[in-house]
Each structure stands twice: as structure tokens, then as C-alpha cells.
GROMACS .gro file of C-alpha atoms in nm:
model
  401
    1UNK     CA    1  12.040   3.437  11.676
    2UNK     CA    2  12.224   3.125  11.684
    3UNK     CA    3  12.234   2.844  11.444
    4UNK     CA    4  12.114   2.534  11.566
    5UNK     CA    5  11.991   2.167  11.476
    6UNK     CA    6  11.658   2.225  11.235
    7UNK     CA    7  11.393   2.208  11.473
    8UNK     CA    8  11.114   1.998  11.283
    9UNK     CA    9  11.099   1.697  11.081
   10UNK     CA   10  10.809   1.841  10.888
   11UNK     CA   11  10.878   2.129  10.663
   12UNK     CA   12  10.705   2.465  10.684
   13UNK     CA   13  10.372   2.473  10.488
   14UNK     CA   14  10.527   2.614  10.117
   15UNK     CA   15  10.394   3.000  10.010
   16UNK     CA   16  10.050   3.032   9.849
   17UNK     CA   17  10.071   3.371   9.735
   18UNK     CA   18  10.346   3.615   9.573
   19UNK     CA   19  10.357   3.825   9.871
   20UNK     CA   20  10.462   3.507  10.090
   21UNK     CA   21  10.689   3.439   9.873
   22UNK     CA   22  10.860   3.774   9.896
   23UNK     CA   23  10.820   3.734  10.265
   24UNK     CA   24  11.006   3.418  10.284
   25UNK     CA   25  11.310   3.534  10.060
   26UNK     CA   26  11.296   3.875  10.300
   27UNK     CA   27  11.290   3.636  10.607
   28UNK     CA   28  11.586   3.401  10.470
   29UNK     CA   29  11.758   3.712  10.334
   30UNK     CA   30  11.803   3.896  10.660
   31UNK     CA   31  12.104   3.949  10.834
   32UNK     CA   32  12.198   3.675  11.051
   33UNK     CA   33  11.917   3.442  10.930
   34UNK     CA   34  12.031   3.122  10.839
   35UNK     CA   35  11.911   2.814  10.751
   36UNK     CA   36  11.820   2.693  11.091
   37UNK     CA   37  11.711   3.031  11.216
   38UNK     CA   38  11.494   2.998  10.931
   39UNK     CA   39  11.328   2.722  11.033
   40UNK     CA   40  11.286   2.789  11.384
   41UNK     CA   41  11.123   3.121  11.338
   42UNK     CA   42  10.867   2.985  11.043
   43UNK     CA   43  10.785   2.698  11.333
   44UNK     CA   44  10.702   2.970  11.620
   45UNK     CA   45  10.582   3.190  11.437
   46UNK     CA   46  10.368   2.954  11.167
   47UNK     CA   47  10.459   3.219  10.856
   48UNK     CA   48  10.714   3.457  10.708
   49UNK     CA   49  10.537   3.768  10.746
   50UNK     CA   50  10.490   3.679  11.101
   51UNK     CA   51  10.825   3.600  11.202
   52UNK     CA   52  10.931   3.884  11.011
   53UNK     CA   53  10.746   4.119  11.224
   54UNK     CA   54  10.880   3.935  11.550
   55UNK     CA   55  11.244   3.992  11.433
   56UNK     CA   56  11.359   4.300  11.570
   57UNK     CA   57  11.229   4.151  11.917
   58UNK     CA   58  11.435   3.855  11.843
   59UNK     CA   59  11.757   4.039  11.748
   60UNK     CA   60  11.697   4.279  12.083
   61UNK     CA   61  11.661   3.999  12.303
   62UNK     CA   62  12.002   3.855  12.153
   63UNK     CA   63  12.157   4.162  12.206
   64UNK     CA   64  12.129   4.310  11.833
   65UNK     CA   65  11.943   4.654  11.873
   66UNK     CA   66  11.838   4.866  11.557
   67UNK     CA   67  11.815   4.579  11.384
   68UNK     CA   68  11.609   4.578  11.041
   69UNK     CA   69  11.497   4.279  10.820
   70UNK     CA   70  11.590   4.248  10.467
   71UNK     CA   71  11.393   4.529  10.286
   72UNK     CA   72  11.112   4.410  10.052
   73UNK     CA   73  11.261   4.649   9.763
   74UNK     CA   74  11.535   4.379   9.793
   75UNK     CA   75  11.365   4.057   9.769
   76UNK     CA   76  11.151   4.195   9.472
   77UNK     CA   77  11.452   4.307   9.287
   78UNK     CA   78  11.604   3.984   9.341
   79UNK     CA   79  11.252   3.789   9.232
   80UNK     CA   80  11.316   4.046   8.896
   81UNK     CA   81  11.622   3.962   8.848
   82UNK     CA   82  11.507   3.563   8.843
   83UNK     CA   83  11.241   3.625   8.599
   84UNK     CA   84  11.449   3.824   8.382
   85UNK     CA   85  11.674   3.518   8.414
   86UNK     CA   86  11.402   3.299   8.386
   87UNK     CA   87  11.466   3.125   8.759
   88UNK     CA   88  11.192   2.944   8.939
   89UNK     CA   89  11.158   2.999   9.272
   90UNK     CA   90  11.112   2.650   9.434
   91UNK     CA   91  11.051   2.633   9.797
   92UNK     CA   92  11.037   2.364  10.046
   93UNK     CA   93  10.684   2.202  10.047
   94UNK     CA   94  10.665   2.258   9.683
   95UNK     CA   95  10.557   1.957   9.467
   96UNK     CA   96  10.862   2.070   9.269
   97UNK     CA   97  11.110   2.052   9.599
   98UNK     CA   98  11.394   1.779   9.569
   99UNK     CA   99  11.256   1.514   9.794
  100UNK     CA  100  11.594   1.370   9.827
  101UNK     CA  101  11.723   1.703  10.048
  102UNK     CA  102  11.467   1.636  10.320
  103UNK     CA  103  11.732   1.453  10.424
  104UNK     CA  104  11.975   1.654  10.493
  105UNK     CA  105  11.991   1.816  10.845
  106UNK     CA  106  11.969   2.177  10.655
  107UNK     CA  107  11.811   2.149  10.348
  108UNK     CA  108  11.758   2.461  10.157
  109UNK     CA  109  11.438   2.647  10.220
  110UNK     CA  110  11.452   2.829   9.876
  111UNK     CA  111  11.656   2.674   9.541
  112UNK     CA  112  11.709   2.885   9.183
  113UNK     CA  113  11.600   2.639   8.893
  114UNK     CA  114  11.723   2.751   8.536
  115UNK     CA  115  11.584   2.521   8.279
  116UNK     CA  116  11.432   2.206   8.328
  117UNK     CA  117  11.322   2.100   8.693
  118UNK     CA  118  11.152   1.738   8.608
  119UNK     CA  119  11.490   1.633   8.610
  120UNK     CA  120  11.460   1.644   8.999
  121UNK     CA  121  11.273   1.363   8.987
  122UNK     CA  122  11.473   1.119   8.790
  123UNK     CA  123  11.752   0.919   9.014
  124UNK     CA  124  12.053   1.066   8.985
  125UNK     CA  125  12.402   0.987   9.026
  126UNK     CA  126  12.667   1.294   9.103
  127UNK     CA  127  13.058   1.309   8.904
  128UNK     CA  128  13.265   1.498   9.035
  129UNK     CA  129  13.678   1.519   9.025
  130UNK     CA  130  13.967   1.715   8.969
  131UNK     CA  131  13.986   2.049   8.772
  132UNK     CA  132  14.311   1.995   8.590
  133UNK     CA  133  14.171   1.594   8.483
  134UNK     CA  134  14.447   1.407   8.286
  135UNK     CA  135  14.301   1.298   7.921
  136UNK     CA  136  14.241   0.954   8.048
  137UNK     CA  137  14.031   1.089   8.351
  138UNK     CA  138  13.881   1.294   8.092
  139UNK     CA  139  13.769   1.001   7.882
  140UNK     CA  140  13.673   0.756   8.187
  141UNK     CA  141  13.415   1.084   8.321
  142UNK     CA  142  13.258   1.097   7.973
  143UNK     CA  143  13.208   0.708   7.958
  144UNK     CA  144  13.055   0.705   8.284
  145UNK     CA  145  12.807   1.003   8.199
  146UNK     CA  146  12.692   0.896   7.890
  147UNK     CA  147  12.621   0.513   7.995
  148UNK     CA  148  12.482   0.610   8.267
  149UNK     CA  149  12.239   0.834   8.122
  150UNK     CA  150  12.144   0.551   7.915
  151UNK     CA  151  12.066   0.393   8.176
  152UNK     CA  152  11.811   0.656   8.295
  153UNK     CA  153  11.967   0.846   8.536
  154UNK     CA  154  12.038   1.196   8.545
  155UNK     CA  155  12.405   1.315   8.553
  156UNK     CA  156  12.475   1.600   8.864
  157UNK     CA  157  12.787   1.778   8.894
  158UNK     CA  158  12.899   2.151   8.991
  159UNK     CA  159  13.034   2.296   8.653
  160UNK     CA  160  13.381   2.320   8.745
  161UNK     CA  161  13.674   2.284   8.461
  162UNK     CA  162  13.771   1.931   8.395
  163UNK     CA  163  13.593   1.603   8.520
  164UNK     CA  164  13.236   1.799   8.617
  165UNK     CA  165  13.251   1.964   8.236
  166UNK     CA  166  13.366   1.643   8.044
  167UNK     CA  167  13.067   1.508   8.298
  168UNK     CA  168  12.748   1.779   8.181
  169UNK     CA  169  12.889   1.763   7.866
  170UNK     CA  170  12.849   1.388   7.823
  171UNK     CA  171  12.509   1.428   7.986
  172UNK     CA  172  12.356   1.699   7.788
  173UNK     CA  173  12.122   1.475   7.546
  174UNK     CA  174  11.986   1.241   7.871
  175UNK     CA  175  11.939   1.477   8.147
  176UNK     CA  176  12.273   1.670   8.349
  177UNK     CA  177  12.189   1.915   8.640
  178UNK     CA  178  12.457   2.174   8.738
  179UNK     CA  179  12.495   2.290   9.082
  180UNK     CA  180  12.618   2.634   9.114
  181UNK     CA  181  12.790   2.742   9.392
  182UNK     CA  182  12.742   3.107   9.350
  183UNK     CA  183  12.381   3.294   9.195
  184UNK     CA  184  12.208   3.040   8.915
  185UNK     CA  185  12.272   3.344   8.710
  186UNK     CA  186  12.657   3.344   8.714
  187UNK     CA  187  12.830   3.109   8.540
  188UNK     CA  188  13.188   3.033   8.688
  189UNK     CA  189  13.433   2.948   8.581
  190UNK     CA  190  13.353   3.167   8.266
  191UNK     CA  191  13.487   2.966   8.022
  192UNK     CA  192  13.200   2.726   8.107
  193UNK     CA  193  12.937   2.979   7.988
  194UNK     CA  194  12.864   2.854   7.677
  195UNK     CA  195  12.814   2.466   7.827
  196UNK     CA  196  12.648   2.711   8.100
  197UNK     CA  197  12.402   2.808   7.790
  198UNK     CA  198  12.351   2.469   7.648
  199UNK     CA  199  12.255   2.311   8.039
  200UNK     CA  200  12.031   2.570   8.045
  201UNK     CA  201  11.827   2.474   7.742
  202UNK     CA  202  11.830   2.076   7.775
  203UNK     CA  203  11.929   1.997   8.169
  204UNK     CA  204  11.898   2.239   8.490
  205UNK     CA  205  12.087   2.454   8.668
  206UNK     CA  206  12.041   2.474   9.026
  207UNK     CA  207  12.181   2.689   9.333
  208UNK     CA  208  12.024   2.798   9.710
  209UNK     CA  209  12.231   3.129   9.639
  210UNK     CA  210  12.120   3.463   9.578
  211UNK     CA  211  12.063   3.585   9.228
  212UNK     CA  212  12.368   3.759   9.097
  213UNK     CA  213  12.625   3.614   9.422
  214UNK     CA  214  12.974   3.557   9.271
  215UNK     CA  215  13.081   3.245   9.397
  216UNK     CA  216  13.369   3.260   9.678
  217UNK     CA  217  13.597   2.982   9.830
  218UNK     CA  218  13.351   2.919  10.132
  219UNK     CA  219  13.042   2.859   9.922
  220UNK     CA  220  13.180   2.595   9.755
  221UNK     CA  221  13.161   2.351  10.076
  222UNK     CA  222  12.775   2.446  10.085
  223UNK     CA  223  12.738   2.373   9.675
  224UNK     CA  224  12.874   2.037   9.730
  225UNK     CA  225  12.600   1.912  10.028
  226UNK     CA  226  12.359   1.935   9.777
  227UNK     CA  227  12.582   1.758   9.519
  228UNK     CA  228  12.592   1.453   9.748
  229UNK     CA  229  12.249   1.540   9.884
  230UNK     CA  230  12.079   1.523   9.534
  231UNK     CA  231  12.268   1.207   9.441
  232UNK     CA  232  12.215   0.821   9.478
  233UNK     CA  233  12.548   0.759   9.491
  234UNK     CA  234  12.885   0.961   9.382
  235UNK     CA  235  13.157   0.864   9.209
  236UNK     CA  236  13.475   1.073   9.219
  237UNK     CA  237  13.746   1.001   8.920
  238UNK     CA  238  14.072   1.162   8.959
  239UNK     CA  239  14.068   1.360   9.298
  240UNK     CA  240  14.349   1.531   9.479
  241UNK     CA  241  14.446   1.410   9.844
  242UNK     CA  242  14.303   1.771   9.931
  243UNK     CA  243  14.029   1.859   9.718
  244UNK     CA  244  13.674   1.973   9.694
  245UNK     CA  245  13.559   1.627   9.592
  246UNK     CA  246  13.687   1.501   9.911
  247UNK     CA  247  13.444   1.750  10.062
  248UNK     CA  248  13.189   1.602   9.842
  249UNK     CA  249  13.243   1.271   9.930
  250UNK     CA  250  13.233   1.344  10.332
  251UNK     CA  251  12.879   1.490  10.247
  252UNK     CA  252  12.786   1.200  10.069
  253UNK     CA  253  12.849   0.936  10.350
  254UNK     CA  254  12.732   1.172  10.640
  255UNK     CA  255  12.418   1.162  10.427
  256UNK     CA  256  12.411   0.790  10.393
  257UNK     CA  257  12.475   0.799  10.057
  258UNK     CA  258  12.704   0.552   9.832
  259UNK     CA  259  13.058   0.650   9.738
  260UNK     CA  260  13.252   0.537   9.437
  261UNK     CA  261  13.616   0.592   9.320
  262UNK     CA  262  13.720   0.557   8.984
  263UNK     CA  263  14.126   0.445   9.077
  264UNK     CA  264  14.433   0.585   8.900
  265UNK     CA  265  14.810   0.530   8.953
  266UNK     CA  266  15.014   0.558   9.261
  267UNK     CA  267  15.224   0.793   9.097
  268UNK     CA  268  14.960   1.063   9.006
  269UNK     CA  269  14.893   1.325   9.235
  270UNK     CA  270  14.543   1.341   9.076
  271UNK     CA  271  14.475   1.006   9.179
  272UNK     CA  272  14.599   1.049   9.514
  273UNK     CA  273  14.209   1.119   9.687
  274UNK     CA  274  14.052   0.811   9.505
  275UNK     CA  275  14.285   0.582   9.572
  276UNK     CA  276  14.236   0.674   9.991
  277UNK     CA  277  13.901   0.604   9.933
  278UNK     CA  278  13.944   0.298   9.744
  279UNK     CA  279  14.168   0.220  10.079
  280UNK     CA  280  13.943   0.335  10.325
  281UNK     CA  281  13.650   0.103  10.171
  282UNK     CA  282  13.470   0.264   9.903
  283UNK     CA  283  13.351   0.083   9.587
  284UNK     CA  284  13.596   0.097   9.316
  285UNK     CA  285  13.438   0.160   8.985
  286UNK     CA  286  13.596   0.055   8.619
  287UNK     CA  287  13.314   0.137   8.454
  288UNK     CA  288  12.872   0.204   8.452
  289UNK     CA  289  12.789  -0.119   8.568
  290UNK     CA  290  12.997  -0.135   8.863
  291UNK     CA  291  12.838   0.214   8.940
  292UNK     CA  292  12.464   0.038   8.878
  293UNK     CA  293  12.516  -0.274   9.024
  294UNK     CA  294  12.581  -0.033   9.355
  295UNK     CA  295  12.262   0.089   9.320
  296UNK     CA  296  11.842  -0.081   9.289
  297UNK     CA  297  11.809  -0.112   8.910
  298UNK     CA  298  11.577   0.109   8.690
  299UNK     CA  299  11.393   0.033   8.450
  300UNK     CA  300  11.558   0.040   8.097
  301UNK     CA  301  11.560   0.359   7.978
  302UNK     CA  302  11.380   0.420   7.605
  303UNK     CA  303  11.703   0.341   7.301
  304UNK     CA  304  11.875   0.656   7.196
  305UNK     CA  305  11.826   0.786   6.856
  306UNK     CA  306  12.045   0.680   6.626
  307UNK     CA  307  12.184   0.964   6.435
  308UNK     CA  308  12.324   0.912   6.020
  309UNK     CA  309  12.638   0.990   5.966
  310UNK     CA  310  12.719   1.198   5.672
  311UNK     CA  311  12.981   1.055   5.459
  312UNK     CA  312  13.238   1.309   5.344
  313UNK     CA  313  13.459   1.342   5.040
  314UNK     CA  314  13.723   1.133   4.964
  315UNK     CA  315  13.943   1.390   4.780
  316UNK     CA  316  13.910   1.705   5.048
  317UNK     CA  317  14.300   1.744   5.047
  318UNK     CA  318  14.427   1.785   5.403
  319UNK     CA  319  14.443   2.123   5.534
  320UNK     CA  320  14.758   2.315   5.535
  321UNK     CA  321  14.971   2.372   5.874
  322UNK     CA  322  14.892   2.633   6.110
  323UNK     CA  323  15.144   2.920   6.181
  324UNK     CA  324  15.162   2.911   6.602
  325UNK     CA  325  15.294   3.182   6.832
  326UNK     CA  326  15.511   3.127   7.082
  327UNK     CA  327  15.201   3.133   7.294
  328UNK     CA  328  15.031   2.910   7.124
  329UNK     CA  329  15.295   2.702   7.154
  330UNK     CA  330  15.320   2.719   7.514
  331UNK     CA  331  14.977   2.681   7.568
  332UNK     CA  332  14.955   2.347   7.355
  333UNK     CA  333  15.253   2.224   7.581
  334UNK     CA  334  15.041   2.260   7.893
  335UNK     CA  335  14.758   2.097   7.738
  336UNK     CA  336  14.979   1.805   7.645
  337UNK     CA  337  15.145   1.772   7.968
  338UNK     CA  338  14.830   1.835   8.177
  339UNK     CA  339  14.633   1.543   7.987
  340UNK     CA  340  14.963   1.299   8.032
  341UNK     CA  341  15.035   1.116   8.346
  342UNK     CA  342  15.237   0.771   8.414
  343UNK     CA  343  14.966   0.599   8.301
  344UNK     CA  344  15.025   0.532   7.866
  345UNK     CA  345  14.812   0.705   7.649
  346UNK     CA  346  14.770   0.634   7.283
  347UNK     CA  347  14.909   0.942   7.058
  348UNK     CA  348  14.579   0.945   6.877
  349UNK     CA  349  14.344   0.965   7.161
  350UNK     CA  350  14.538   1.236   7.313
  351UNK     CA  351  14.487   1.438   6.933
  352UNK     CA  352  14.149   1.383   6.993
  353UNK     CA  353  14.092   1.515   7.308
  354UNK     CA  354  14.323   1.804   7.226
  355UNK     CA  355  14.078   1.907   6.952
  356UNK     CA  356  14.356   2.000   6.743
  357UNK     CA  357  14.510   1.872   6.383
  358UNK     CA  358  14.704   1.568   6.437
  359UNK     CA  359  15.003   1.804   6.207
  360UNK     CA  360  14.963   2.091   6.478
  361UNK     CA  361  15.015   1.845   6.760
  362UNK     CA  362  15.295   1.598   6.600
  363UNK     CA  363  15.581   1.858   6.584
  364UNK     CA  364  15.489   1.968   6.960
  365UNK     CA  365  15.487   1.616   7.117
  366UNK     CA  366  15.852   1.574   6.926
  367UNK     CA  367  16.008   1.901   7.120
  368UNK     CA  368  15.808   1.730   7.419
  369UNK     CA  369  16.049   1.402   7.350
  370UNK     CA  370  16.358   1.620   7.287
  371UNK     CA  371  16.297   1.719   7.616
  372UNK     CA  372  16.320   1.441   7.790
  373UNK     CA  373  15.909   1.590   7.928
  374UNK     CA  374  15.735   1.314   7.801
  375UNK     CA  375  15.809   0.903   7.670
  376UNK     CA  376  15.670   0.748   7.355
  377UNK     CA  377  15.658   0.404   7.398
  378UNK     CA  378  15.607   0.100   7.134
  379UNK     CA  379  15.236   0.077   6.957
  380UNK     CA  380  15.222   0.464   6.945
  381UNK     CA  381  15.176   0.528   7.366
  382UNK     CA  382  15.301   0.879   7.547
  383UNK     CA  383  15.335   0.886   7.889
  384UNK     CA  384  15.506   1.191   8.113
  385UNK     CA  385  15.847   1.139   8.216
  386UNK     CA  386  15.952   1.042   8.554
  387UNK     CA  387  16.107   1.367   8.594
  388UNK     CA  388  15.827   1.580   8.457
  389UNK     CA  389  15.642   1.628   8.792
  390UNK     CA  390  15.217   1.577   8.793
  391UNK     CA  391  15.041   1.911   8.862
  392UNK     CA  392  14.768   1.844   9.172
  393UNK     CA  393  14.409   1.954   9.151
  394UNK     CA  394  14.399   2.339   9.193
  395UNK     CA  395  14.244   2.457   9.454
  396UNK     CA  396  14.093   2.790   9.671
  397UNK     CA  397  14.165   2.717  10.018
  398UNK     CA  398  14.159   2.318   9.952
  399UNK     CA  399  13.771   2.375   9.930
  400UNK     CA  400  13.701   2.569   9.591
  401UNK     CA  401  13.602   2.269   9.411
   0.00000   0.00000   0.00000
């Protein structure tokens, strides 16, 4: 049962009943069904429970004998294990069905929503990047999510470490949908799970997977269509040469969508990806409106709420040192060094994006001098030192993104 082109430009008719539904997720869940197959069988067959029942004649005739559909015990356990995650099914032909994927030559015939899916019909605009992101790439991510969601569009992204978390979390109070590229149910990487949580009660989390699949390298290539596929346009800040983004922005033009690179310096290896792009003709961006002024114009989107600050004490003495490990220690030197690149960075922005006190930090970024790791530079910059080498975006296989 070979994969092929999908056949029709008119989606099957969507299920009516909860037995068709089962029978679709049987008929998609069956070995050696993919997306296409999928398709093809629902068009000569007209429904699931049909085509199921041709099957085994299909798999004979390709030379598969004793071969057996995906159980219904298996389908309902997985529809339980939705509910119980409280997943919506939505299929194609749905009113709730991304209208944007119709697009794509195999969009997905069934999609897990967690939380909120009228954000699927709000323009969106995908940011995506590198995993390790330097503090500054950090910072320009969060700028571009939050003005852009004040500008009514809805932030997508595929929960990763880095640029996609500084993205949802920037995005959380005007709409951010999460792409998962495992089961909408497993949250990955794990440190992500309480963001995971918070997406889950004010944005959406969306995957094509299974319930309960833990994500592997080659599902992250799949996860990233519908990045691109969802999206107006996306805009990549701080990508490797090699990286999943990349992957994400090949979708994106092979979709006919718009690509935008936020650029960095020559010298970063984090940089390396946007900068080719920026090369090869995509739109550099500096900041939202370069992103919007790619794009048709919405309407403005209601003001935000304005929130009162709540003044504090002036005599709450400072809080006393904290005692570090050698671990800790360690670990706080990464951080530094992994939010640092040749680009300057002022000493109190990098505090802040630490999240730690400014007396924790201070001593660190001294050793970090003593070194010879890192430069401090007149009006209170740090940059890394030429011979402190810039760690590329991790990867798994070059496609893990």
C-alpha cells in the first residue's frame, strides 16, 4: 500500500456519529496506512467502515497476507485516553478543521486539540529558533510575541527549550498554540510541563499524533509542516546552519508561505541559519512591524488591560547571599555563557533574564573575567571572549527541533 500524491482536492465528508469516528482513527491507525492511503481508500470506498472492511483485500493484493486492521479496542482506548485528557478529536471536514492545512499536499485527517481551538481561526504567525537561544535572542523572541499578539495574531511554535518557550510564554495572555510533535498528552521536553499546563488553560495545544506517542527524532520533521502550514508567515531568530527551523522554513516556502529572519552576528554559530536566509532572500526582521508590514493588516486588536502595579516597601533590606554548590556554580556558568555571544549585552539585562539576585550573579561573572571566558566592556556590557567558542543549536539527527 504505497504512499502517493492525495488523490482529491475535496476532503472526505467529516464523521457524523461516534462509531465513524472510531472507524476513521481504526482506518488511519492501521498498519501501513498513511496519510495518503488514507485518503485514497475513504475516496473508493466513500467511508471508514467501508474501507476498513476492504483492507485485508487491499493488503493481499499488495502482497501483505494475514493482515488485520487496527483493532477497535484500540481506537476506543485511545478516544479514552483523549477524554481523560480532555482532547478533541477534530477531523477534516469539521467546522473546527484548520482551513489553512487544506493546503498542504497531506494535511492531517485527524488533529488532538488540548485547550482552546478558536484560536485556529485567528491569523497566525509561527516563531521558531534555536534551543540553546543566547539572552539577546531570548529577548528579541519575546518582543516579537508579545507585539505581535497585540496586534491580533496568534503566536504558533513547537514547545521546544529556548526561542519557541520565550515565544508561548510571551504569547500566553493573547492567544499561543503549541505544536507537539509527539501525543498532545506528552509534554517534551519535560521541563516545559508546567508552560505545557499554563498553554493548556489559556492557548492550545495541538498534534496529528497518537495519544500517549513519545516524540522521536523523525516526528519532528512532520510537527514542523504544520508549524509552517498553520502560519501566515514564519520568522526564525537565532537558527543553526543545520537545524530544525531550517526544516521549518523549507515547509514554509514549499507551502507558499512568507519567511522571516531575525539576523545575528557573523560570528555566532546560532546565527549562522538566519543569516543564509537573510542571503538567500528572505525578509529580514528587526522588529513586529517589519513582520506586519509582510503581511495584509488586521484590524486593531481590542487595548490590553492595564494591570496596577503594587508599590513595595522602601525599607525591605536586601536579602542575604546565597550559599552555592559547586554545582550550582557550574550550572550558573553555563547559563551565563550560553546567554553571551559577540554581540554586547548589558550586565543588568543578562541578571534579568538569569532570574537570579544581581549578588548571586556578580561574583560569578568576575571568575568569568578572571578567566579570560567572557569581556566587560565600558557602560556595564559583557560579551564572550574570542576564545570562548559559541555552542550551536543542539540537535537529534539535525532534525529534532
Amino acid at each position: 500500500m504505497s504512499e502517493g500524491n492525495h488523490p482529491s482536492t475535496h476532503p472526505p465528508l467529516p464523521p457524523t456519529t461516534e462509531d465513524d469516528r472510531v472507524s476513521w482513527l481504526r482506518l488511519l491507525r492501521s498498519r501501513r496506512v498513511g496519510i495518503s492511503t488514507f485518503y485514497r481508500l475513504m475516496a473508493e470506498h466513500g467511508n471508514a467502515a467501508d474501507a476498513l472492511g476492504a483492507l485485508p483485500r487491499v493488503a493481499r493484493e499488495a502482497g501483505m497476507d494475514d493482515y488485520t486492521p487496527c483493532p477497535e479496542t484500540v481506537a476506543v482506548a485511545e478516544m479514552r485516553q483523549a477524554h481523560k485528557a480532555r482532547a478533541r478529536m477534530i477531523c477534516i471536514g469539521d467546522t473546527g478543521y484548520p482551513a489553512q492545512l487544506l493546503d498542504l499536499a497531506d494535511p492531517p485527517p485527524i488533529l488532538w486539540a488540548q485547550g482552546d481551538p478558536s484560536l485556529l481561526t485567528r491569523p497566525m504567525i509561527a516563531l521558531v529558533g534555536a534551543r540553546n537561544a543566547s539572552s539577546l535572542g531570548g529577548r528579541m523572541a519575546r518582543a516579537l510575541a508579545a507585539d505581535l499578539g497585540k496586534k491580533g495574531y496568534v503566536i504558533i511554535s513547537g514547545l521546544a527549550r529556548g526561542i519557541d518557550t520565550a515565544a508561548h510564554k510571551a504569547s500566553l495572555a493573547t492567544g499561543t498554540v503549541a505544536v507537539m510533535a509527539g501525543g498532545v498528552d506528552v509534554v517534551y521536553p519535560s521541563e516545559n510541563t508546567a508552560l505545557a499546563a499554563e498553554i493548556d488553560r489559556s492557548g492550545l495545544r495541538l498534534s496529528e499524533m497518537p495519544m500517549g506517542t513519545v516524540p522521536q527524532a523523525r516526528h519532528f520533521p512532520r510537527r514542523n509542516r504544520l508549524i509552517s502550514g498553520l502560519a501566515k508567515a514564519v520568522v526564525l531568530t537565532e537558527a543553526a546552519a543545520k537545524s530544525g527551523s531550517l526544516i521549518t522554513a523549507k515547509c514554509a516556502l514549499d507551502q507558499g508561505r512568507e519567511v522571516l529572519a531575525v539576523p545575528g552576528h557573523p560570528f555566532d554559530a546560532r546565527a549562522a541559519g538566519c543569516n543564509m536566509l537573510i542571503r538567500d532572500g528572505a525578509r529580514l526582521v528587526r522588529d513586529a512591524a517589519d513582520v506586519v508590514e509582510a503581511l495584509t493588516p488586521l484590524a486593531p486588536a481590542p487595548p490590553e488591560p492595564q494591570q496596577a502595579e503594587i508599590p513595595l516597601p522602601a525599607d525591605i533590606p536586601p536579602p542575604p547571599p546565597e550559599k552555592r554548590s559547586l554545582r550550582d556554580t557550574a550550572k550558573l556558568h553555563r547559563m551565563i555563557l550560553d546567554r553571551l555571544g559577540p554581540s554586547p549585552l548589558a550586565e543588568d539585562q543578562l541578571i534579568r533574564d538569569l532570574g537570579a539576585p544581581a549578588n548571586t550573579v556578580a561574583p560569578v561573572l568576575v571568575d568569568l573575567e578572571l578567566e579570560g571566558r567572557i569581556n566587560r566592556q565600558s557602560g556595564g556590557l559583557l560579551s564572550l571572549a574570542a576564545s570562548t567558542p559559541v555552542q550551536p543549536a543542539q540537535n537529534s539527527g539535525s532534525t529534532a527541533k
